[in-house]
Coordinates of C-alpha atoms in Angstrom, one line a residue:
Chain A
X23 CA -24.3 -2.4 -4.9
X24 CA -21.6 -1.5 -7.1
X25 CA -22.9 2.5 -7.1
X26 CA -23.0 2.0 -3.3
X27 CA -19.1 0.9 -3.0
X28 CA -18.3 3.7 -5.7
X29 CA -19.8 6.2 -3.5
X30 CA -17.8 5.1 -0.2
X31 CA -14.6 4.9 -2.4
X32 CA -14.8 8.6 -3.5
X33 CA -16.4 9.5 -0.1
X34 CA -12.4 7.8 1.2
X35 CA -10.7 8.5 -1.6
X36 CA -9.1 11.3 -0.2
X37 CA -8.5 9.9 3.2
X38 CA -5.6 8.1 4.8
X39 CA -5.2 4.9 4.3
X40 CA -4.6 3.8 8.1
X41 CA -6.0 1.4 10.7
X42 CA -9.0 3.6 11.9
X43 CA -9.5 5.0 8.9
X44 CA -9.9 1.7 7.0
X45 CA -12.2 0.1 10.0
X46 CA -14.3 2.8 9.3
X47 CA -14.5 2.1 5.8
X48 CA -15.0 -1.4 6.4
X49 CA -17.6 -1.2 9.3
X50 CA -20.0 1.8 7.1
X51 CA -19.5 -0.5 4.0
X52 CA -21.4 -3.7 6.4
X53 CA -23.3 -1.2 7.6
X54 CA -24.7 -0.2 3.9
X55 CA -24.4 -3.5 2.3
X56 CA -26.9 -5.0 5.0
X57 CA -29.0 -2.1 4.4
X58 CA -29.2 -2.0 0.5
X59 CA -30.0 -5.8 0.7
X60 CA -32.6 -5.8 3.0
X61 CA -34.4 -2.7 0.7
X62 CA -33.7 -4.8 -2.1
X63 CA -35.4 -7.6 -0.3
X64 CA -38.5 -5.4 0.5
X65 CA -39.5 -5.1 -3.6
X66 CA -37.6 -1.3 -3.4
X67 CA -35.8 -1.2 -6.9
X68 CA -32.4 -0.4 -7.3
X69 CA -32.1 3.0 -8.1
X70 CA -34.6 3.2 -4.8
X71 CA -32.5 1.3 -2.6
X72 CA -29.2 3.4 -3.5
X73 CA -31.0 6.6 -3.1
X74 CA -32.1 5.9 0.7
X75 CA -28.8 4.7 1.5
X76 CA -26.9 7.0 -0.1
X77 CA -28.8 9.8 1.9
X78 CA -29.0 8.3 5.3
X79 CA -25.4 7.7 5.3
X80 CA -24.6 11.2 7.1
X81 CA -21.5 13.0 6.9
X82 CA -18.0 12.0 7.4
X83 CA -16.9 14.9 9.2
X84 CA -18.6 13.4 12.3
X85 CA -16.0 11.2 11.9
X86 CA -13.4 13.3 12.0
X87 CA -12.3 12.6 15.6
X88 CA -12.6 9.0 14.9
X89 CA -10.4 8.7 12.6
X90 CA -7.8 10.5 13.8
X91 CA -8.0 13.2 11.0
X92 CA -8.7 17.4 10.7
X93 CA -11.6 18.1 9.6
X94 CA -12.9 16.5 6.4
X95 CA -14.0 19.6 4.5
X96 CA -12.6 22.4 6.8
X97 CA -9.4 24.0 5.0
X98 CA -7.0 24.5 7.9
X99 CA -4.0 27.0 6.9
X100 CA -2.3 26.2 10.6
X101 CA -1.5 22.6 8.8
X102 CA -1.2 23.7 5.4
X103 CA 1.8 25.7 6.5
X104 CA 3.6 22.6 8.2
X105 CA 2.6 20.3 5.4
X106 CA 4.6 23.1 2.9
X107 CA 7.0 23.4 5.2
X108 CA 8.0 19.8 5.4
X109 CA 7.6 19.4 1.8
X110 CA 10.2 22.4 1.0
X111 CA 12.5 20.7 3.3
X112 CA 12.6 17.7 1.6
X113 CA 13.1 18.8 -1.6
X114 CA 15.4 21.6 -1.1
X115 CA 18.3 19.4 -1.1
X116 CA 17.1 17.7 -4.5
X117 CA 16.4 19.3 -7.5
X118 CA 14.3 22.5 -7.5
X119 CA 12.6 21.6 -11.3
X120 CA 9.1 20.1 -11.1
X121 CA 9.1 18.3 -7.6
X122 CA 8.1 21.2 -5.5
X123 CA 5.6 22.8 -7.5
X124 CA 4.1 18.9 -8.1
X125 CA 4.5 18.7 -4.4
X126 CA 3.2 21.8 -3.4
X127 CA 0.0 21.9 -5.7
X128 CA -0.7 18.0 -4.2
X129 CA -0.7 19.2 -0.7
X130 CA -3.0 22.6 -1.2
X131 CA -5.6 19.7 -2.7
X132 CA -5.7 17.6 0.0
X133 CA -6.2 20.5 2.2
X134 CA -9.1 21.6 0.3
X135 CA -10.8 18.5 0.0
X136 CA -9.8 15.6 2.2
X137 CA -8.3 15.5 5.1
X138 CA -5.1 14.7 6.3
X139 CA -4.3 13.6 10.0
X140 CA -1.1 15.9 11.6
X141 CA 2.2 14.4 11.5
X142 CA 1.3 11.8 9.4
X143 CA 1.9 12.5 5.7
X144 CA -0.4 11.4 3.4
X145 CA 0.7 11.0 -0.1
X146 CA -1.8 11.4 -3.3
X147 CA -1.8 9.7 -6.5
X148 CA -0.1 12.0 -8.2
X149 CA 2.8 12.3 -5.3
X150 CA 2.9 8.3 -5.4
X151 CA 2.9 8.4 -9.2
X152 CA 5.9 10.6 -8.9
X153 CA 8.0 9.1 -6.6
X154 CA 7.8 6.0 -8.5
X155 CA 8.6 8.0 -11.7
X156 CA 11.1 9.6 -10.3
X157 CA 12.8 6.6 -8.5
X158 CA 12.7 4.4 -11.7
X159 CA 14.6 7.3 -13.4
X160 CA 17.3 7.2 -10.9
X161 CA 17.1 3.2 -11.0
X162 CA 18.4 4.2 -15.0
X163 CA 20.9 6.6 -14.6
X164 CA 22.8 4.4 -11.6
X165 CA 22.5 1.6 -14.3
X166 CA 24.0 3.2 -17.0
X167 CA 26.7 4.8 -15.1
X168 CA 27.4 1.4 -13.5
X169 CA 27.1 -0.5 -17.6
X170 CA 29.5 2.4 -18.9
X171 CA 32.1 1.6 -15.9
X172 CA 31.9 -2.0 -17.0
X173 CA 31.7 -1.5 -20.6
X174 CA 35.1 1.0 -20.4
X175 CA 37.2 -1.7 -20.6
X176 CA 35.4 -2.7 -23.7
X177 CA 37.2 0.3 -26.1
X178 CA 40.8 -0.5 -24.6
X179 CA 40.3 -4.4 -25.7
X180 CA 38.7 -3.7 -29.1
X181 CA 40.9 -0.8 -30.3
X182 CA 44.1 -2.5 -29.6
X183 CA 46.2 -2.4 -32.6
X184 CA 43.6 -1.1 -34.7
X185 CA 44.9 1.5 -37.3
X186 CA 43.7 5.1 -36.8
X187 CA 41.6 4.1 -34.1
X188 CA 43.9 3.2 -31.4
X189 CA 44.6 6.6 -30.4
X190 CA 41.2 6.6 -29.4
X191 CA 41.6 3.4 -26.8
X192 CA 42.5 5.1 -24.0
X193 CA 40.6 8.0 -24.2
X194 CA 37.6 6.5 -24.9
X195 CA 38.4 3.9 -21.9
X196 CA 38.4 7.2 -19.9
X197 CA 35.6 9.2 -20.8
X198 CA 33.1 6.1 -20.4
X199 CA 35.0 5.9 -17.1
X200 CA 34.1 9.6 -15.9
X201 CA 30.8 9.6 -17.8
X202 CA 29.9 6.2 -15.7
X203 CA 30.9 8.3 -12.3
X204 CA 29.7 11.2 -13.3
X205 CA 25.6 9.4 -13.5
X206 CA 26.6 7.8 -10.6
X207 CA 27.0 11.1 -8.5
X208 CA 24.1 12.2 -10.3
X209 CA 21.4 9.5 -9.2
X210 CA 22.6 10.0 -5.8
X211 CA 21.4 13.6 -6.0
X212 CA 18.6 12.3 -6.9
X213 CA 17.9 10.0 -4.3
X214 CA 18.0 12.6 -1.7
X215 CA 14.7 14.7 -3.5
X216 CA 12.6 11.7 -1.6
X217 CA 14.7 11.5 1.4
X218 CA 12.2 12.8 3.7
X219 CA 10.3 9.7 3.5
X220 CA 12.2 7.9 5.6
X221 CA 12.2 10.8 8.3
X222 CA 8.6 11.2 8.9
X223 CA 6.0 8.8 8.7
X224 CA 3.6 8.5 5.8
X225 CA 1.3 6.5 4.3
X226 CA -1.0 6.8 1.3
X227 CA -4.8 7.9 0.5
X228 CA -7.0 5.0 -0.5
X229 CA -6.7 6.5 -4.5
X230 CA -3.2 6.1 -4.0
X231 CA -3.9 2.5 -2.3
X232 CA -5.9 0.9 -4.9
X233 CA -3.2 2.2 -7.7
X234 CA -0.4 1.1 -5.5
X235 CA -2.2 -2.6 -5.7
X236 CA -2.4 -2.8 -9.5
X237 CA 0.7 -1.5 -10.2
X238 CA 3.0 -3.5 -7.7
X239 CA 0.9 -6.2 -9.4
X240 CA 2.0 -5.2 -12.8
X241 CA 5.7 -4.7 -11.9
X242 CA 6.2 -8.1 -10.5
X243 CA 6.4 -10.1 -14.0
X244 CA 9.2 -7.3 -15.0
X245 CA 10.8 -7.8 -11.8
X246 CA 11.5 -11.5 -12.2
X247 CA 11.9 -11.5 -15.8
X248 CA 14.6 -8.6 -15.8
X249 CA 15.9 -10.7 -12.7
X250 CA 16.5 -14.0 -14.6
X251 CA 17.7 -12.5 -17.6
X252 CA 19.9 -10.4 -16.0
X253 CA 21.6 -13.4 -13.8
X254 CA 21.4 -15.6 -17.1
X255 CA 23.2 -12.5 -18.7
X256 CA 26.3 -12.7 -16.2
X257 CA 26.6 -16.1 -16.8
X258 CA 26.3 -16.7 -20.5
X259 CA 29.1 -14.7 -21.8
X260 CA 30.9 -17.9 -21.9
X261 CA 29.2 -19.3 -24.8
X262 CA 30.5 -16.8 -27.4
X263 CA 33.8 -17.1 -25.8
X264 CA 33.8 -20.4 -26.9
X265 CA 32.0 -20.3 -29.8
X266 CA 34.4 -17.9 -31.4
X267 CA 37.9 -19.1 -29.7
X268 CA 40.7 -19.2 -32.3
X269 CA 38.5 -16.8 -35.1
X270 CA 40.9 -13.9 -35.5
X271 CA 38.9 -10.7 -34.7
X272 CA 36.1 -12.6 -33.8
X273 CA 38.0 -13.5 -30.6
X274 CA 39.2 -9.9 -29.7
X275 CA 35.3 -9.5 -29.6
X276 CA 35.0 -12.4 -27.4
X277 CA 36.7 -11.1 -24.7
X278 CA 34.9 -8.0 -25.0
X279 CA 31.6 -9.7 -24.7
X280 CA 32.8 -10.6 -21.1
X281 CA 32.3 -7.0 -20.1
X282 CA 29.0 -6.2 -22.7
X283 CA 27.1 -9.4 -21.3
X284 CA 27.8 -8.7 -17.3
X285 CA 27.5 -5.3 -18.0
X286 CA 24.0 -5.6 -19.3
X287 CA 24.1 -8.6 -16.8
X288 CA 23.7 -5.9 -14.2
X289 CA 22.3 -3.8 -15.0
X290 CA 19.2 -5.4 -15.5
X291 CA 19.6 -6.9 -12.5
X292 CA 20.0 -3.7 -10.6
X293 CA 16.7 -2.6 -12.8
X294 CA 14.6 -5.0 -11.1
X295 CA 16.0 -4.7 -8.0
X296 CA 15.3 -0.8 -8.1
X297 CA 11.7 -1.2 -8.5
X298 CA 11.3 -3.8 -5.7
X299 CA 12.9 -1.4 -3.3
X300 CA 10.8 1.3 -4.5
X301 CA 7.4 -0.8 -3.5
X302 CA 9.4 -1.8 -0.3
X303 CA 10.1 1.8 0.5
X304 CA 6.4 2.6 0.0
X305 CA 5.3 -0.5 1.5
X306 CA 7.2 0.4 4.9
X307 CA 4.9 3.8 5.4
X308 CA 3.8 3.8 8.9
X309 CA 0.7 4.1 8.0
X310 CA 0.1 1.4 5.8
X311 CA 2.2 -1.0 7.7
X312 CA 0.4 -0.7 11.2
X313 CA -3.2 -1.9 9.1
X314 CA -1.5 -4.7 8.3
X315 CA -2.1 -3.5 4.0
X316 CA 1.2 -3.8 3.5
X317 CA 1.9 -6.9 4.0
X318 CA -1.3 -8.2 2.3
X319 CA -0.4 -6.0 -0.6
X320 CA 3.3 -7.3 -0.6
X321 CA 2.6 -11.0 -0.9
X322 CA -0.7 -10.5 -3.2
X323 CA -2.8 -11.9 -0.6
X324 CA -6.5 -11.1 -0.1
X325 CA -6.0 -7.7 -2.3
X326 CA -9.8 -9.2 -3.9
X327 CA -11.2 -8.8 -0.7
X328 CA -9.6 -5.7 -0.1
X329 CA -10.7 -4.7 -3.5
X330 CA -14.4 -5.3 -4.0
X331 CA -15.8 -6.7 -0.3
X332 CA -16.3 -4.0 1.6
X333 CA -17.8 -5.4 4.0
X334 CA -15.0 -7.5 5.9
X335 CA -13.8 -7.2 9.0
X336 CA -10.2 -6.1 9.4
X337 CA -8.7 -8.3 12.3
X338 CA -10.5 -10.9 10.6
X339 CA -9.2 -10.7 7.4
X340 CA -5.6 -10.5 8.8
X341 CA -6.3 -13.5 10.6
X342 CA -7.4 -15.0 7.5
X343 CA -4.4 -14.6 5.5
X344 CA -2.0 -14.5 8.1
X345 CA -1.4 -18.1 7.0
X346 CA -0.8 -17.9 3.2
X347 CA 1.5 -14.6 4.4
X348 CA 3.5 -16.5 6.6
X349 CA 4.2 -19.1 3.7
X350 CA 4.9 -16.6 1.6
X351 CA 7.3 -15.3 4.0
X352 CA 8.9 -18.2 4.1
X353 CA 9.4 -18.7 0.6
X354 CA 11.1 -15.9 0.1
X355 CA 13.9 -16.2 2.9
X356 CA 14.7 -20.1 1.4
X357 CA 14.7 -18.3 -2.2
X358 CA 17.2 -15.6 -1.3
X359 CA 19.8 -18.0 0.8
X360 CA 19.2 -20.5 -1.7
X361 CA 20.2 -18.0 -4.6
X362 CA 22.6 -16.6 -2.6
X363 CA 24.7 -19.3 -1.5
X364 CA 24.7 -20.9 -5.6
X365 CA 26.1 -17.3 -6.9
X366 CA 28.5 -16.7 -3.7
X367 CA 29.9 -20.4 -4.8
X368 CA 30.2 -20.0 -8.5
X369 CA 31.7 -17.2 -8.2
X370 CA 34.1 -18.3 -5.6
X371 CA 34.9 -21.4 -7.1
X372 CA 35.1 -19.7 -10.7
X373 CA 38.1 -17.2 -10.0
X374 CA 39.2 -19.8 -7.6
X375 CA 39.9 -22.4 -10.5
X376 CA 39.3 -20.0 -13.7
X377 CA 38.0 -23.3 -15.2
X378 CA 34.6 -21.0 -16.2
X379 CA 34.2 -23.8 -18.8
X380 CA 32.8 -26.2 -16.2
X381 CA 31.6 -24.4 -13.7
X382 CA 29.0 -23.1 -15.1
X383 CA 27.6 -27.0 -14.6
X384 CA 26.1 -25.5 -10.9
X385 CA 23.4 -23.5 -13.3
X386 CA 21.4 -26.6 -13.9
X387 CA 21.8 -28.1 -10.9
X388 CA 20.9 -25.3 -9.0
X389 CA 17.9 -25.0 -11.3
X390 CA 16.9 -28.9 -10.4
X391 CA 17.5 -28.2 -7.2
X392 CA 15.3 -25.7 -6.6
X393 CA 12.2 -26.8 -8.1
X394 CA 12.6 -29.5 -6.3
X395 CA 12.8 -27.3 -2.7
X396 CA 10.0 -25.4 -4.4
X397 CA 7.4 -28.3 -4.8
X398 CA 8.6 -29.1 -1.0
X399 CA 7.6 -25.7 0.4
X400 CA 4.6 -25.2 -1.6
X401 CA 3.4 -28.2 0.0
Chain B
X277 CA -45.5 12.6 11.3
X278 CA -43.2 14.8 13.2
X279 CA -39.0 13.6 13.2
X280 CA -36.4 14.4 15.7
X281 CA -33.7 16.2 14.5
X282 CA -29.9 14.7 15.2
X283 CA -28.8 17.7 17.3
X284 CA -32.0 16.5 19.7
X285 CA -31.0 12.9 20.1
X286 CA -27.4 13.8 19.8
X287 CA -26.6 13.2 23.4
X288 CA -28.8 10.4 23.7
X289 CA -27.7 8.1 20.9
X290 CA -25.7 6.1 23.3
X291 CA -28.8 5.3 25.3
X292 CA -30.4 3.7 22.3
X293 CA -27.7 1.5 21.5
X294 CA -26.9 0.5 25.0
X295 CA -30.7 -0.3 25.5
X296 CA -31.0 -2.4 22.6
X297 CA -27.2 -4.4 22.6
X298 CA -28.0 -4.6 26.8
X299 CA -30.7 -7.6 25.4
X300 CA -28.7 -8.8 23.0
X301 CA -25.5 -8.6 21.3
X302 CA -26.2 -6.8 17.9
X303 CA -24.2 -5.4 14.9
X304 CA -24.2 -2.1 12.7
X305 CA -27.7 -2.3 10.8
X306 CA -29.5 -4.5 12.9
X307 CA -29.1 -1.6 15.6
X308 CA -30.1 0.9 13.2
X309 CA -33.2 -1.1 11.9
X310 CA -34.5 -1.0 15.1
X311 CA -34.1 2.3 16.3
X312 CA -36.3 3.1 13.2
X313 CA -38.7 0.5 14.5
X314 CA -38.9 1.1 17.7
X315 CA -39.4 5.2 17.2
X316 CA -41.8 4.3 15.1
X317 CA -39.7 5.9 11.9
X318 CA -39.5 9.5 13.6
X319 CA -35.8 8.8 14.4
X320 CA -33.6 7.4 11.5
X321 CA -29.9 6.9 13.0
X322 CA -27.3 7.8 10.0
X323 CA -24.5 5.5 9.4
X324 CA -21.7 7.8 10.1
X325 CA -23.7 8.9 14.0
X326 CA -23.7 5.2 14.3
X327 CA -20.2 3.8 14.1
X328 CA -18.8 7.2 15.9
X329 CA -21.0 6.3 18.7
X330 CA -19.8 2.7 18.5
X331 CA -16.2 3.8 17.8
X332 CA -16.4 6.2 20.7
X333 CA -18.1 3.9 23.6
X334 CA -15.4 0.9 22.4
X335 CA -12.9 3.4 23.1
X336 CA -14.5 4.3 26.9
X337 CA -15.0 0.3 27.6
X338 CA -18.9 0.3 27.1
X339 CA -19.1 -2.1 24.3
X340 CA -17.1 -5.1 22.9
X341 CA -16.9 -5.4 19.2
X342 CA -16.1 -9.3 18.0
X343 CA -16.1 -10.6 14.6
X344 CA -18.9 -12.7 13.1
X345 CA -20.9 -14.4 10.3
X346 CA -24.0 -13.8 9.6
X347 CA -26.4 -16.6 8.1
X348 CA -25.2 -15.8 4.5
X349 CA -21.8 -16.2 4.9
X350 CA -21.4 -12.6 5.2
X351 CA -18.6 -11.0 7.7
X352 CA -19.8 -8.4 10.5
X353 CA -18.9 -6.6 13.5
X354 CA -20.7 -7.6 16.1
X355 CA -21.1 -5.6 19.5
X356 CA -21.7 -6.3 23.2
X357 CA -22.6 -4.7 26.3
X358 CA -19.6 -4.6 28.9
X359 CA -20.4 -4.3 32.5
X360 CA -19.0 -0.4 32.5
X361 CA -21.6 -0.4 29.7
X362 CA -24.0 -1.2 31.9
X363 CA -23.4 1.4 34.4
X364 CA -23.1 4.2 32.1
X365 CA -26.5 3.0 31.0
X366 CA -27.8 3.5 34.3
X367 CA -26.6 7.1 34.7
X368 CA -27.9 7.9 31.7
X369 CA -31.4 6.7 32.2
X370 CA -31.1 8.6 35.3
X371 CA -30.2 11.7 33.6
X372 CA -32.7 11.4 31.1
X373 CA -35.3 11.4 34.0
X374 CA -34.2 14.6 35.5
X375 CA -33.4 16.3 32.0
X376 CA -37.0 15.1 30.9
X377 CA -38.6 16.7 34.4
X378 CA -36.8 19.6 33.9
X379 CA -37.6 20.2 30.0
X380 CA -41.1 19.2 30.7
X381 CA -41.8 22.8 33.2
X382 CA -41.0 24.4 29.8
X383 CA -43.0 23.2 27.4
X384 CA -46.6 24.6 27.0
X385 CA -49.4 22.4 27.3
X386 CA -52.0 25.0 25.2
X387 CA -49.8 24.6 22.3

């Protein structure tokens, strides 16, 4: 069975990952499945059974039509020249280095072997791979330029009255100042290399839909992690500040690590918000969004099924998990009001009272709080 | 034992599927299984012929597709006959007449 679901995966591979497109996977998969059992059933042995399926399955290009695609082996220069086209477009504005030849050489590929349906952009693996990449990259640079903003006010607190050095204070305080700016202006150029996918409507092949799945899989652990830390970050500068109140240097440091902790605070905050938008951004393709794929692959749900059995049926399995999705849905909204409300509060209250010796107190209540909302919804 | 080529039967696949689903609603390889029976294996309906013909009459009214389970638990997409089905069915068996009195003047019987 496994060679037969191997074969339809390469036979798709190339393919768009859309509504038709995946009903037709889904309907030849039964189709084959049924078929390889039933030999199976008849005493055929395996290799048998795969061989006469394998060779009465015909030839996608019939399909063509069906799904909505140009032909499946035909190159077509009309397209290839409105694919490049587009591509150049979007990348003009960005940097010239890498992205257009990368972009370029994906596009003459997919002509020659798969298909592509017009107006709708179908990114490869190596396209997705890059965009991701190149979005986590960007994710960096606005980081650091936002840590060395913060950080500048570090070298005017620690230099103060320090011998030799405090010539250096201000100019120090400025140049981290520009440099932070400076990679701020410069991820913002970046940004606009991938703008075009919010013009036109993409979505992805199935390659690039089964690597999509593992790694927004993979991300989600550093997502939350770099999520908590970060927020714990912003919030735990306070304990050196009391832990070293009254030690002379020691406290000039003190007040520095204000500025290091939320600084790092944020930016690993801003980390793991970067790579959630980036599968958002993907995750909002036209394409993938009118199969309903996102959504299963946004909340983890059913991505087994999507995975190995080939032989469901679509509206079904949306049906299916429409439940656990809606949940899931759910969850989320209560978790960012519930988040958002404690920080808007602390914060408020904090530079309200400047008594950030007690109010950190809301921390562990929040976190009691929440589990208990948590247990209620998972109910 | 002789076999019809696709391009032959190319026009006629709908026929076939509208004869057998107009006894019973059917799905993808049950159809397919008995085509093979029924020409007595001289016709083998590929996969690919089969669910563009399906995808295709779906999209003129024809057929219905609904979601099942079979016996084993096993998801499929099930298909029924719709009254326009039914029609189209009609001309076609009509056609098929006149195509088959017509083709039948040209074909040798010495041969």
């Amino acid at each position: 069975m496994d060679t037969i679901r191997n074969y339809l995966d390469t036979m798709f591979m190339r393919l768009p990952n859309t509504f038709e497109v995946m009903k037709a996977k889904n309907e030849l998969g039964q189709m084959m499945e049924d078929k390889y059992i039933e030999l199976i059933e008849s005493g055929k042995a395996e290799n048998e059974a795969v061989a006469i399926v394998i060779s009465e399955f015909g030839n996608l290009d019939e399909l063509a039509e069906d799904l909505g695609i140009t032909s499946a082996m035909n190159y077509n220069t009309s397209n290839m020249n409105g694919n490049m086209n587009g591509n150049m477009n979007g990348n003009m504005n960005g940097n010239m280095n890498g992205n257009m030849n990368g972009n370029m050489n994906g596009n003459m590929n997919r002509n020659m072997n798969g298909a592509f349906r017009e107006n709708l952009k179908v990114l490869t693996i190596d396209e997705l791979k890059a965009y991701i990449k190149s979005s986590i990259f960007e994710g960096k640079i606005r980081g650091l330029g936002v840590l060395l903003i913060i950080t500048s006010f570090v070298w005017d607190i620690l230099l103060d009255d320090v011998r030799f050095l405090d010539m250096f204070r201000t100019k120090l305080f400025g140049l981290s100042m520009v440099g932070g700016i400076c990679l701020l202006i410069y991820a913002s150029r970046l940004k606009k290399t991938w703008k075009y996918f919010e013009d036109i409507p993409c979505t992805l092949d199935f390659e690039a839909s089964s690597y999509l799945v593992e790694a927004w899989k993979k991300e989600q652990d550093f997502i939350e992690i770099s999520k908590t830390v970060g927020t714990m970050m912003c919030v735990i500068w306070i304990v050196p500040m009391l832990l070293f109140e009254d030690i002379p240097f020691l406290d000039r440091l003190t007040e520095s690590w204000l500025f290091i902790f939320i600084g790092i605070g944020v930016y690993m905050c801003m980390q793991s918000r970067k790579r959630k938008n980036i599968y958002k951004t993907i995750l909002s393709f036209k394409g993938l969004q009118a199969n309903g794929f996102a959504r299963n692959v946004y909340y983890g749900v059913g991505i087994n099924n999507y995975k190995k059995n080939i032989g469901f049926n679509e509206k079904d399995f949306e049906k299916e998990n429409s439940k656990e999705i809606e949940q899931r849905e759910r969850y989320e909204v209560v978790y960012q009001c519930f988040w958002g409300t404690i920080i808007a509060i602390y914060l408020c209250v904090s530079f309200l009272t400047f008594k950030w010796i007690l109010t950190w107190i809301i921390w562990p209540i929040a976190f009691a709080t929440w589990s208990i909302i948590k247990a209620k919804l998972r109910k | 034992m002789s076999t019809i080529s696709s391009d032959v039967s190319r026009g006629y696949n709908d026929t076939m599927i509208l004869y057998l689903l107009s006894a019973a609603p059917s799905y993808g390889y049950a159809i397919s299984k008995r085509i093979k029976e029924l020409s007595e294996g001289k016709y083998i309906i590929k996969e690919t012929t089969l669910y563009s013909a399906f995808n295709r009459m779906e999209k003129n009214g024809y057929i219905k597709s609904f979601p099942g389970t079979a016996d084993n638990g096993k998801k499929r997409t099930y298909y029924q006959i719709t009254p326009q089905g039914m029609e189209y069915y009609k001309e076609k068996c009509q056609e098929w007449k006149v195509t088959k009195e017509v083709i039948e003047k040209f074909i040798s019987q010495t041969i």
